[in-house]
Amino acid sequence: MTTAIAETAQTRNANEGLVMTNAVIETMLSRSATKYYDPEAVLTDEQITALVEIGTSAPTSFNFQNWRFVAVRSPEAKERLRPIAWNQAISYEAAVTFIIIGQLADASTVPAVFGPMVKAGYMPADQLPEAEKGARGIYDDNPQQQRDEAMRSATFGAAAIIYAARSMGWGSTPMIGFDPAAARKEYGLANNEIPVMLLAVGPMRDGNWPSKPRRPVLDVLSFR
């Protein structure tokens, strides 16, 4: 762990008397949103696929895995993204910009998503009907809950990609500044899909800020 990161971790955890020395935690604490990317840098399709594979390890309710990712990485695709992303340089200078898509929670998919768990022996087959019943009780006839789950799942997946990118030495920038209607049209989103955010990823150039100071943890944490 670098001295700067160790000091940051020690300061953040002074009240608990902890010093973070774990590589995963170092990755998390040293992350910051990237502003300046190397516009000449390229990530291979294999590298992009690896990032998304890690992203899909994130948790989802009922294992819905209700997300989709569009990787915008060719020069032509980046040009089409520019107006959708309000012409932000990040969107076309980063090696890849993901369209992070959440899908409305659908309880009818429970048998399909739990099927591999049954096949692997993790879950008895006779528990499937009860699992589907539980999901239907939460999501059926509840559009707000379905949408909330789409936003949650997509955000979890994006966060996993962000930290995976950092672990590989790349920057990342989640962006909510874009035209969702234009994104929906350009990337062919279905009626049950929501464009949650854009996520730029790629090698950085000089000039980026380090991780920004955070509020003291005891300002946001309470115990009961």
C-alpha positions as YAML, in Angstrom:
chain: A
units: angstrom
residues:
- id: 1
  name: MET
  ca: [0.00, 0.00, 0.00]
- id: 2
  name: THR
  ca: [1.32, 3.43, -0.88]
- id: 3
  name: THR
  ca: [2.00, 5.94, 1.89]
- id: 4
  name: ALA
  ca: [-0.74, 8.29, 0.68]
- id: 5
  name: ILE
  ca: [-3.34, 5.53, 0.58]
- id: 6
  name: ALA
  ca: [-2.26, 4.18, 3.94]
- id: 7
  name: GLU
  ca: [-2.58, 7.65, 5.45]
- id: 8
  name: THR
  ca: [-6.02, 8.06, 3.90]
- id: 9
  name: ALA
  ca: [-7.16, 4.70, 5.21]
- id: 10
  name: GLN
  ca: [-5.72, 5.40, 8.65]
- id: 11
  name: THR
  ca: [-7.42, 8.80, 8.81]
- id: 12
  name: ARG
  ca: [-10.75, 7.40, 7.70]
- id: 13
  name: ASN
  ca: [-10.61, 4.68, 10.30]
- id: 14
  name: ALA
  ca: [-9.06, 6.63, 13.18]
- id: 15
  name: ASN
  ca: [-12.13, 6.19, 15.33]
- id: 16
  name: GLU
  ca: [-11.92, 2.42, 15.03]
- id: 17
  name: GLY
  ca: [-8.13, 2.29, 15.29]
- id: 18
  name: LEU
  ca: [-7.85, 0.36, 12.02]
- id: 19
  name: VAL
  ca: [-5.28, 0.62, 9.25]
- id: 20
  name: MET
  ca: [-6.31, -0.91, 5.94]
- id: 21
  name: THR
  ca: [-3.62, -3.08, 4.36]
- id: 22
  name: ASN
  ca: [-5.79, -5.22, 2.11]
- id: 23
  name: ALA
  ca: [-5.22, -4.85, -1.65]
- id: 24
  name: VAL
  ca: [-8.95, -4.87, -2.39]
- id: 25
  name: ILE
  ca: [-9.59, -2.09, 0.11]
- id: 26
  name: GLU
  ca: [-6.64, -0.14, -1.23]
- id: 27
  name: THR
  ca: [-8.21, -0.34, -4.68]
- id: 28
  name: MET
  ca: [-11.51, 0.95, -3.35]
- id: 29
  name: LEU
  ca: [-10.05, 3.80, -1.31]
- id: 30
  name: SER
  ca: [-7.76, 5.01, -4.10]
- id: 31
  name: ARG
  ca: [-10.49, 5.20, -6.73]
- id: 32
  name: SER
  ca: [-11.63, 8.57, -8.01]
- id: 33
  name: ALA
  ca: [-13.67, 9.66, -11.00]
- id: 34
  name: THR
  ca: [-11.38, 10.17, -13.98]
- id: 35
  name: LYS
  ca: [-11.61, 13.36, -16.00]
- id: 36
  name: TYR
  ca: [-8.66, 12.97, -18.37]
- id: 37
  name: TYR
  ca: [-8.24, 9.84, -20.46]
- id: 38
  name: ASP
  ca: [-5.56, 8.84, -22.93]
- id: 39
  name: PRO
  ca: [-7.46, 9.26, -26.22]
- id: 40
  name: GLU
  ca: [-5.01, 6.99, -28.04]
- id: 41
  name: ALA
  ca: [-5.47, 4.08, -25.65]
- id: 42
  name: VAL
  ca: [-7.42, 1.01, -26.68]
- id: 43
  name: LEU
  ca: [-8.85, -1.84, -24.65]
- id: 44
  name: THR
  ca: [-9.20, -5.16, -26.43]
- id: 45
  name: ASP
  ca: [-12.57, -6.85, -26.70]
- id: 46
  name: GLU
  ca: [-11.16, -9.52, -24.37]
- id: 47
  name: GLN
  ca: [-10.32, -6.89, -21.74]
- id: 48
  name: ILE
  ca: [-13.75, -5.30, -22.08]
- id: 49
  name: THR
  ca: [-15.42, -8.69, -21.80]
- id: 50
  name: ALA
  ca: [-13.41, -9.47, -18.66]
- id: 51
  name: LEU
  ca: [-14.59, -6.22, -17.06]
- id: 52
  name: VAL
  ca: [-18.24, -7.02, -17.73]
- id: 53
  name: GLU
  ca: [-17.81, -10.60, -16.55]
- id: 54
  name: ILE
  ca: [-16.58, -9.21, -13.24]
- id: 55
  name: GLY
  ca: [-19.47, -6.74, -13.25]
- id: 56
  name: THR
  ca: [-21.96, -9.57, -13.55]
- id: 57
  name: SER
  ca: [-20.63, -11.12, -10.35]
- id: 58
  name: ALA
  ca: [-22.37, -8.31, -8.43]
- id: 59
  name: PRO
  ca: [-25.42, -9.22, -6.33]
- id: 60
  name: THR
  ca: [-28.98, -9.00, -7.63]
- id: 61
  name: SER
  ca: [-32.29, -9.71, -5.95]
- id: 62
  name: PHE
  ca: [-33.43, -13.29, -6.57]
- id: 63
  name: ASN
  ca: [-30.36, -13.67, -8.79]
- id: 64
  name: PHE
  ca: [-32.33, -11.82, -11.50]
- id: 65
  name: GLN
  ca: [-29.15, -10.56, -13.18]
- id: 66
  name: ASN
  ca: [-31.44, -7.94, -14.67]
- id: 67
  name: TRP
  ca: [-28.88, -5.86, -16.49]
- id: 68
  name: ARG
  ca: [-27.32, -5.36, -19.89]
- id: 69
  name: PHE
  ca: [-24.13, -3.61, -21.00]
- id: 70
  name: VAL
  ca: [-23.37, -1.98, -24.35]
- id: 71
  name: ALA
  ca: [-19.65, -1.33, -24.93]
- id: 72
  name: VAL
  ca: [-19.09, 1.72, -27.13]
- id: 73
  name: ARG
  ca: [-15.47, 1.43, -28.27]
- id: 74
  name: SER
  ca: [-15.16, 1.97, -32.04]
- id: 75
  name: PRO
  ca: [-14.49, 5.49, -33.39]
- id: 76
  name: GLU
  ca: [-17.76, 5.38, -35.33]
- id: 77
  name: ALA
  ca: [-19.78, 4.33, -32.30]
- id: 78
  name: LYS
  ca: [-18.12, 7.00, -30.17]
- id: 79
  name: GLU
  ca: [-19.12, 9.67, -32.68]
- id: 80
  name: ARG
  ca: [-22.73, 8.52, -32.45]
- id: 81
  name: LEU
  ca: [-22.50, 8.59, -28.66]
- id: 82
  name: ARG
  ca: [-21.15, 12.16, -28.51]
- id: 83
  name: PRO
  ca: [-24.47, 14.02, -28.84]
- id: 84
  name: ILE
  ca: [-26.19, 11.50, -26.56]
- id: 85
  name: ALA
  ca: [-23.51, 12.19, -23.92]
- id: 86
  name: TRP
  ca: [-23.88, 15.96, -24.32]
- id: 87
  name: ASN
  ca: [-20.57, 16.10, -26.16]
- id: 88
  name: GLN
  ca: [-18.58, 15.39, -23.00]
- id: 89
  name: ALA
  ca: [-14.96, 14.65, -23.91]
- id: 90
  name: ILE
  ca: [-14.87, 11.75, -21.47]
- id: 91
  name: SER
  ca: [-17.37, 9.83, -23.58]
- id: 92
  name: TYR
  ca: [-15.16, 9.78, -26.67]
- id: 93
  name: GLU
  ca: [-11.66, 10.00, -25.18]
- id: 94
  name: ALA
  ca: [-12.04, 6.99, -22.87]
- id: 95
  name: ALA
  ca: [-11.16, 3.64, -24.42]
- id: 96
  name: VAL
  ca: [-14.70, 2.39, -23.85]
- id: 97
  name: THR
  ca: [-17.94, 3.84, -22.57]
- id: 98
  name: PHE
  ca: [-20.52, 1.38, -21.32]
- id: 99
  name: ILE
  ca: [-24.23, 2.01, -21.56]
- id: 100
  name: ILE
  ca: [-25.38, 0.54, -18.25]
- id: 101
  name: ILE
  ca: [-28.89, -0.83, -18.67]
- id: 102
  name: GLY
  ca: [-31.22, -2.07, -15.95]
- id: 103
  name: GLN
  ca: [-34.13, -4.38, -16.67]
- id: 104
  name: LEU
  ca: [-37.41, -4.28, -14.76]
- id: 105
  name: ALA
  ca: [-37.55, -7.06, -12.18]
- id: 106
  name: ASP
  ca: [-39.63, -9.94, -13.55]
- id: 107
  name: ALA
  ca: [-40.63, -12.68, -11.13]
- id: 108
  name: SER
  ca: [-41.51, -15.04, -13.98]
- id: 109
  name: THR
  ca: [-37.78, -15.43, -14.68]
- id: 110
  name: VAL
  ca: [-37.08, -17.04, -11.29]
- id: 111
  name: PRO
  ca: [-37.24, -20.66, -12.58]
- id: 112
  name: ALA
  ca: [-34.78, -19.82, -15.37]
- id: 113
  name: VAL
  ca: [-32.27, -17.95, -13.20]
- id: 114
  name: PHE
  ca: [-32.48, -20.48, -10.36]
- id: 115
  name: GLY
  ca: [-32.25, -23.44, -12.75]
- id: 116
  name: PRO
  ca: [-28.42, -23.51, -12.83]
- id: 117
  name: MET
  ca: [-28.39, -23.45, -9.02]
- id: 118
  name: VAL
  ca: [-30.66, -26.50, -8.94]
- id: 119
  name: LYS
  ca: [-28.55, -28.25, -11.57]
- id: 120
  name: ALA
  ca: [-25.37, -27.52, -9.60]
- id: 121
  name: GLY
  ca: [-26.92, -28.97, -6.46]
- id: 122
  name: TYR
  ca: [-27.01, -25.72, -4.50]
- id: 123
  name: MET
  ca: [-30.77, -25.62, -4.27]
- id: 124
  name: PRO
  ca: [-33.42, -28.38, -4.10]
- id: 125
  name: ALA
  ca: [-35.78, -28.29, -7.09]
- id: 126
  name: ASP
  ca: [-38.83, -28.36, -4.83]
- id: 127
  name: GLN
  ca: [-37.88, -24.91, -3.49]
- id: 128
  name: LEU
  ca: [-38.34, -23.25, -6.89]
- id: 129
  name: PRO
  ca: [-42.12, -22.68, -6.61]
- id: 130
  name: GLU
  ca: [-41.71, -21.04, -3.20]
- id: 131
  name: ALA
  ca: [-38.93, -18.80, -4.52]
- id: 132
  name: GLU
  ca: [-41.07, -17.69, -7.44]
- id: 133
  name: LYS
  ca: [-44.01, -17.08, -5.12]
- id: 134
  name: GLY
  ca: [-41.83, -14.86, -2.94]
- id: 135
  name: ALA
  ca: [-40.62, -12.87, -5.93]
- id: 136
  name: ARG
  ca: [-44.14, -12.42, -7.24]
- id: 137
  name: GLY
  ca: [-45.25, -11.14, -3.86]
- id: 138
  name: ILE
  ca: [-42.63, -8.40, -4.07]
- id: 139
  name: TYR
  ca: [-42.69, -7.41, -7.74]
- id: 140
  name: ASP
  ca: [-45.96, -8.42, -9.42]
- id: 141
  name: ASP
  ca: [-48.28, -5.44, -9.88]
- id: 142
  name: ASN
  ca: [-45.65, -3.16, -8.34]
- id: 143
  name: PRO
  ca: [-44.07, -1.08, -11.14]
- id: 144
  name: GLN
  ca: [-42.12, 1.11, -8.72]
- id: 145
  name: GLN
  ca: [-40.48, -1.89, -7.08]
- id: 146
  name: GLN
  ca: [-39.67, -3.36, -10.49]
- id: 147
  name: ARG
  ca: [-38.01, -0.12, -11.55]
- id: 148
  name: ASP
  ca: [-36.17, 0.29, -8.26]
- id: 149
  name: GLU
  ca: [-34.69, -3.18, -8.71]
- id: 150
  name: ALA
  ca: [-33.55, -2.32, -12.23]
- id: 151
  name: MET
  ca: [-31.71, 0.72, -10.91]
- id: 152
  name: ARG
  ca: [-30.19, -1.19, -8.00]
- id: 153
  name: SER
  ca: [-28.96, -4.10, -10.08]
- id: 154
  name: ALA
  ca: [-27.45, -1.93, -12.80]
- id: 155
  name: THR
  ca: [-25.70, 0.24, -10.22]
- id: 156
  name: PHE
  ca: [-24.24, -2.79, -8.43]
- id: 157
  name: GLY
  ca: [-22.92, -4.06, -11.75]
- id: 158
  name: ALA
  ca: [-21.43, -0.69, -12.65]
- id: 159
  name: ALA
  ca: [-19.73, -0.43, -9.25]
- id: 160
  name: ALA
  ca: [-18.10, -3.83, -9.72]
- id: 161
  name: ILE
  ca: [-16.76, -2.70, -13.12]
- id: 162
  name: ILE
  ca: [-15.45, 0.53, -11.58]
- id: 163
  name: TYR
  ca: [-13.40, -1.29, -8.96]
- id: 164
  name: ALA
  ca: [-12.25, -3.95, -11.41]
- id: 165
  name: ALA
  ca: [-11.01, -1.19, -13.72]
- id: 166
  name: ARG
  ca: [-9.14, 0.45, -10.86]
- id: 167
  name: SER
  ca: [-7.48, -2.85, -9.95]
- id: 168
  name: MET
  ca: [-6.18, -3.03, -13.52]
- id: 169
  name: GLY
  ca: [-4.77, 0.49, -13.38]
- id: 170
  name: TRP
  ca: [-7.52, 2.09, -15.48]
- id: 171
  name: GLY
  ca: [-9.71, 5.05, -14.69]
- id: 172
  name: SER
  ca: [-13.49, 5.13, -14.69]
- id: 173
  name: THR
  ca: [-16.20, 7.77, -14.75]
- id: 174
  name: PRO
  ca: [-19.89, 7.09, -14.06]
- id: 175
  name: MET
  ca: [-22.03, 9.70, -15.82]
- id: 176
  name: ILE
  ca: [-25.68, 10.64, -15.44]
- id: 177
  name: GLY
  ca: [-25.32, 13.56, -17.87]
- id: 178
  name: PHE
  ca: [-26.80, 12.12, -21.06]
- id: 179
  name: ASP
  ca: [-30.02, 12.00, -23.07]
- id: 180
  name: PRO
  ca: [-31.86, 8.85, -21.95]
- id: 181
  name: ALA
  ca: [-34.44, 9.01, -24.74]
- id: 182
  name: ALA
  ca: [-31.71, 9.23, -27.38]
- id: 183
  name: ALA
  ca: [-29.79, 6.41, -25.70]
- id: 184
  name: ARG
  ca: [-32.90, 4.27, -25.67]
- id: 185
  name: LYS
  ca: [-33.36, 4.77, -29.40]
- id: 186
  name: GLU
  ca: [-29.69, 4.40, -30.41]
- id: 187
  name: TYR
  ca: [-29.07, 1.21, -28.45]
- id: 188
  name: GLY
  ca: [-32.41, -0.45, -29.04]
- id: 189
  name: LEU
  ca: [-33.63, -0.70, -25.46]
- id: 190
  name: ALA
  ca: [-36.71, -2.80, -24.91]
- id: 191
  name: ASN
  ca: [-39.75, -1.50, -23.05]
- id: 192
  name: ASN
  ca: [-38.57, -3.23, -19.88]
- id: 193
  name: GLU
  ca: [-35.11, -1.63, -20.00]
- id: 194
  name: ILE
  ca: [-33.81, 1.61, -18.47]
- id: 195
  name: PRO
  ca: [-30.60, 3.46, -19.44]
- id: 196
  name: VAL
  ca: [-29.26, 3.93, -15.91]
- id: 197
  name: MET
  ca: [-25.90, 5.59, -16.58]
- id: 198
  name: LEU
  ca: [-22.91, 5.84, -18.85]
- id: 199
  name: LEU
  ca: [-19.64, 4.44, -17.53]
- id: 200
  name: ALA
  ca: [-16.37, 5.45, -19.19]
- id: 201
  name: VAL
  ca: [-13.31, 3.25, -18.62]
- id: 202
  name: GLY
  ca: [-9.75, 3.39, -19.89]
- id: 203
  name: PRO
  ca: [-6.10, 4.27, -19.35]
- id: 204
  name: MET
  ca: [-5.64, 7.76, -17.94]
- id: 205
  name: ARG
  ca: [-3.41, 10.68, -18.78]
- id: 206
  name: ASP
  ca: [-1.89, 13.15, -16.33]
- id: 207
  name: GLY
  ca: [-3.91, 15.77, -14.48]
- id: 208
  name: ASN
  ca: [-6.53, 13.70, -12.69]
- id: 209
  name: TRP
  ca: [-7.32, 14.41, -9.07]
- id: 210
  name: PRO
  ca: [-6.66, 11.81, -6.37]
- id: 211
  name: SER
  ca: [-9.49, 10.35, -4.34]
- id: 212
  name: LYS
  ca: [-11.55, 13.22, -2.92]
- id: 213
  name: PRO
  ca: [-11.89, 13.76, 0.85]
- id: 214
  name: ARG
  ca: [-14.99, 12.18, 2.33]
- id: 215
  name: ARG
  ca: [-17.19, 13.16, 5.21]
- id: 216
  name: PRO
  ca: [-16.12, 11.67, 8.55]
- id: 217
  name: VAL
  ca: [-17.59, 8.22, 8.82]
- id: 218
  name: LEU
  ca: [-19.27, 8.98, 12.14]
- id: 219
  name: ASP
  ca: [-21.21, 11.78, 10.43]
- id: 220
  name: VAL
  ca: [-22.99, 9.17, 8.34]
- id: 221
  name: LEU
  ca: [-22.91, 6.13, 10.62]
- id: 222
  name: SER
  ca: [-25.15, 5.54, 13.61]
- id: 223
  name: PHE
  ca: [-25.43, 2.55, 15.93]
- id: 224
  name: ARG
  ca: [-28.54, 1.11, 17.50]
...
